[in-house]
Amino acid sequence: MKMSSDSVSEGKNATDKHGAIWHVVNMIPPGSVASYGQVADLAGLPGRARLVGKCLGNIPDGMQVAWHRVLRSNGYLAFPVNSEQALRQTALLQEENVAVFNNKVKMRDFQWEPDLYTLLYDLEK
DNA sequence: CGCATGACGAGCA
DNA sequence: CTGCTCGCCATGC
């Protein structure tokens, strides 16, 4: 059958991407954090860090996503110091024993490192 | 059409 | 550490 190359094609539409992203984010274990780029990579969207940020800013009402475990690759929270969002994120992180100083987390100590099983199985579902 | 803007990131000076 | 450039791409003007 013929499938017009426009509008369709490319197996992933926006919805699929959002789903993949939220799936990855919700796999980050409590007490660990991941960067936007890391989430993008694990979601099969290399180089799409900004897309991850966009998704986390458009979480459907009611859906539960561990958005607070995602921050910049350099360890800084993605929000301005003392902003409402930064304060809330800091509180949520400290509740799971993730240390936040000066709007920043030490990635060396808290960055999530998925084990092989997670990479081969859990991330595929 | 170009141009600016994002919950971003890596490289370089 | 700071600042600048370029890559990324959806959106809006």
Tab-separated table of C-alpha atoms (C1' of nucleotides) in Angstrom:
chain	number	residue	atom	x	y	z
A	1	MET	CA	0.000	0.000	0.000
A	2	LYS	CA	1.078	3.540	-0.501
A	3	MET	CA	1.797	5.824	2.369
A	4	SER	CA	2.256	9.469	1.558
A	5	SER	CA	5.667	10.511	2.770
A	6	ASP	CA	4.291	13.681	4.260
A	7	SER	CA	2.647	14.004	7.658
A	8	VAL	CA	3.012	10.295	8.402
A	9	SER	CA	6.323	8.407	8.036
A	10	GLU	CA	8.837	8.865	10.897
A	11	GLY	CA	7.673	6.210	13.334
A	12	LYS	CA	7.755	8.552	16.336
A	13	ASN	CA	5.160	11.239	16.767
A	14	ALA	CA	5.199	13.760	19.600
A	15	THR	CA	3.062	11.536	21.821
A	16	ASP	CA	5.469	8.605	21.533
A	17	LYS	CA	8.380	10.804	22.446
A	18	HIS	CA	6.644	12.241	25.470
A	19	GLY	CA	5.751	8.733	26.615
A	20	ALA	CA	9.312	7.498	26.211
A	21	ILE	CA	10.616	10.483	28.129
A	22	TRP	CA	8.213	10.185	31.050
A	23	HIS	CA	8.925	6.465	31.197
A	24	VAL	CA	12.651	7.070	31.566
A	25	VAL	CA	12.179	9.856	34.088
A	26	ASN	CA	10.008	7.659	36.276
A	27	MET	CA	12.737	5.017	36.312
A	28	ILE	CA	15.225	7.290	38.007
A	29	PRO	CA	15.452	5.777	41.500
A	30	PRO	CA	14.825	7.988	44.546
A	31	GLY	CA	18.085	9.409	45.816
A	32	SER	CA	19.523	9.699	42.302
A	33	VAL	CA	19.323	12.335	39.598
A	34	ALA	CA	19.779	12.434	35.826
A	35	SER	CA	20.504	15.210	33.357
A	36	TYR	CA	18.144	16.300	30.583
A	37	GLY	CA	20.584	14.993	28.015
A	38	GLN	CA	20.914	11.670	29.814
A	39	VAL	CA	17.149	11.206	29.833
A	40	ALA	CA	16.987	12.111	26.151
A	41	ASP	CA	19.649	9.530	25.306
A	42	LEU	CA	17.975	6.750	27.313
A	43	ALA	CA	14.652	7.623	25.694
A	44	GLY	CA	16.197	7.057	22.291
A	45	LEU	CA	16.343	10.759	21.495
A	46	PRO	CA	20.029	11.684	21.443
A	47	GLY	CA	20.640	15.410	21.297
A	48	ARG	CA	17.081	16.217	22.299
A	49	ALA	CA	17.760	17.574	25.804
A	50	ARG	CA	15.591	20.607	25.111
A	51	LEU	CA	12.714	18.367	24.152
A	52	VAL	CA	12.949	16.705	27.551
A	53	GLY	CA	12.747	20.095	29.201
A	54	LYS	CA	9.726	20.919	27.129
A	55	CYS	CA	7.963	17.711	28.155
A	56	LEU	CA	8.625	18.226	31.823
A	57	GLY	CA	7.041	21.622	31.437
A	58	ASN	CA	3.943	20.124	29.859
A	59	ILE	CA	3.115	17.248	32.174
A	60	PRO	CA	-0.603	16.383	31.819
A	61	ASP	CA	-2.642	17.261	34.871
A	62	GLY	CA	-2.839	14.324	37.234
A	63	MET	CA	0.058	12.377	35.732
A	64	GLN	CA	2.832	11.710	38.219
A	65	VAL	CA	6.347	12.290	36.948
A	66	ALA	CA	9.536	12.516	39.013
A	67	TRP	CA	10.521	15.763	37.288
A	68	HIS	CA	12.501	16.885	40.337
A	69	ARG	CA	15.172	14.217	39.666
A	70	VAL	CA	16.121	15.853	36.363
A	71	LEU	CA	18.620	18.696	36.223
A	72	ARG	CA	21.328	20.149	34.016
A	73	SER	CA	24.384	18.148	33.050
A	74	ASN	CA	26.563	20.477	35.120
A	75	GLY	CA	24.534	19.714	38.252
A	76	TYR	CA	22.631	22.989	38.452
A	77	LEU	CA	18.857	23.006	38.796
A	78	ALA	CA	17.208	24.336	35.648
A	79	PHE	CA	15.534	27.156	37.590
A	80	PRO	CA	16.805	30.482	38.913
A	81	VAL	CA	18.058	30.467	42.501
A	82	ASN	CA	15.281	30.988	45.039
A	83	SER	CA	12.562	30.742	42.397
A	84	GLU	CA	9.374	28.962	43.456
A	85	GLN	CA	10.258	25.973	41.293
A	86	ALA	CA	13.874	25.773	42.476
A	87	LEU	CA	12.819	25.819	46.113
A	88	ARG	CA	10.220	23.107	45.551
A	89	GLN	CA	12.654	20.934	43.622
A	90	THR	CA	15.310	21.381	46.302
A	91	ALA	CA	12.854	20.342	49.000
A	92	LEU	CA	11.772	17.245	47.081
A	93	LEU	CA	15.386	16.217	46.474
A	94	GLN	CA	16.467	16.695	50.061
A	95	GLU	CA	13.509	14.569	51.141
A	96	GLU	CA	15.248	11.670	49.415
A	97	ASN	CA	18.654	12.584	50.795
A	98	VAL	CA	20.043	14.292	47.695
A	99	ALA	CA	22.238	17.177	48.834
A	100	VAL	CA	21.573	20.514	47.133
A	101	PHE	CA	23.946	23.433	47.716
A	102	ASN	CA	23.803	26.756	45.920
A	103	ASN	CA	21.109	25.490	43.550
A	104	LYS	CA	23.419	22.642	42.561
A	105	VAL	CA	23.937	18.910	43.100
A	106	LYS	CA	27.244	17.046	42.977
A	107	MET	CA	26.678	14.843	39.937
A	108	ARG	CA	29.673	12.726	40.856
A	109	ASP	CA	27.842	11.588	43.957
A	110	PHE	CA	24.210	11.447	42.822
A	111	GLN	CA	23.986	10.919	39.071
A	112	TRP	CA	21.956	7.835	38.150
A	113	GLU	CA	23.907	4.992	36.532
A	114	PRO	CA	21.427	2.413	35.182
A	115	ASP	CA	22.614	-1.164	35.591
A	116	LEU	CA	22.782	-3.549	32.642
A	117	TYR	CA	19.475	-5.210	33.450
A	118	THR	CA	17.719	-1.868	33.489
A	119	LEU	CA	19.258	-0.893	30.169
A	120	LEU	CA	18.413	-4.190	28.453
A	121	TYR	CA	14.973	-4.841	29.877
A	122	ASP	CA	13.260	-2.127	31.864
A	123	LEU	CA	14.061	0.616	29.403
A	124	GLU	CA	12.558	-1.430	26.591
A	125	LYS	CA	9.120	-1.570	28.169
B	1	DC	C1'	11.336	33.950	5.020
B	2	DG	C1'	14.535	35.226	8.787
B	3	DC	C1'	15.072	35.787	13.748
B	4	DA	C1'	14.536	35.024	18.670
B	5	DT	C1'	13.513	31.795	22.544
B	6	DG	C1'	13.418	27.823	25.372
B	7	DA	C1'	13.190	23.203	32.526
B	8	DC	C1'	19.749	21.919	27.274
B	9	DG	C1'	24.712	20.446	26.142
B	10	DA	C1'	29.544	20.163	24.655
B	11	DG	C1'	33.742	22.354	23.334
B	12	DC	C1'	36.973	25.984	23.747
B	13	DA	C1'	39.401	30.260	25.458
C	1	DC	C1'	34.848	29.704	37.607
C	2	DT	C1'	32.889	32.915	33.283
C	3	DG	C1'	31.689	33.867	28.586
C	4	DC	C1'	31.013	32.639	23.707
C	5	DT	C1'	29.813	29.488	19.768
C	6	DC	C1'	27.333	26.053	17.665
C	7	DG	C1'	24.105	22.153	17.503
C	8	DC	C1'	19.357	20.884	18.432
C	9	DC	C1'	14.151	21.813	16.972
C	10	DA	C1'	9.364	23.364	17.995
C	11	DT	C1'	6.965	27.852	18.299
C	12	DG	C1'	5.806	32.346	17.615
C	13	DC	C1'	6.391	36.843	15.496
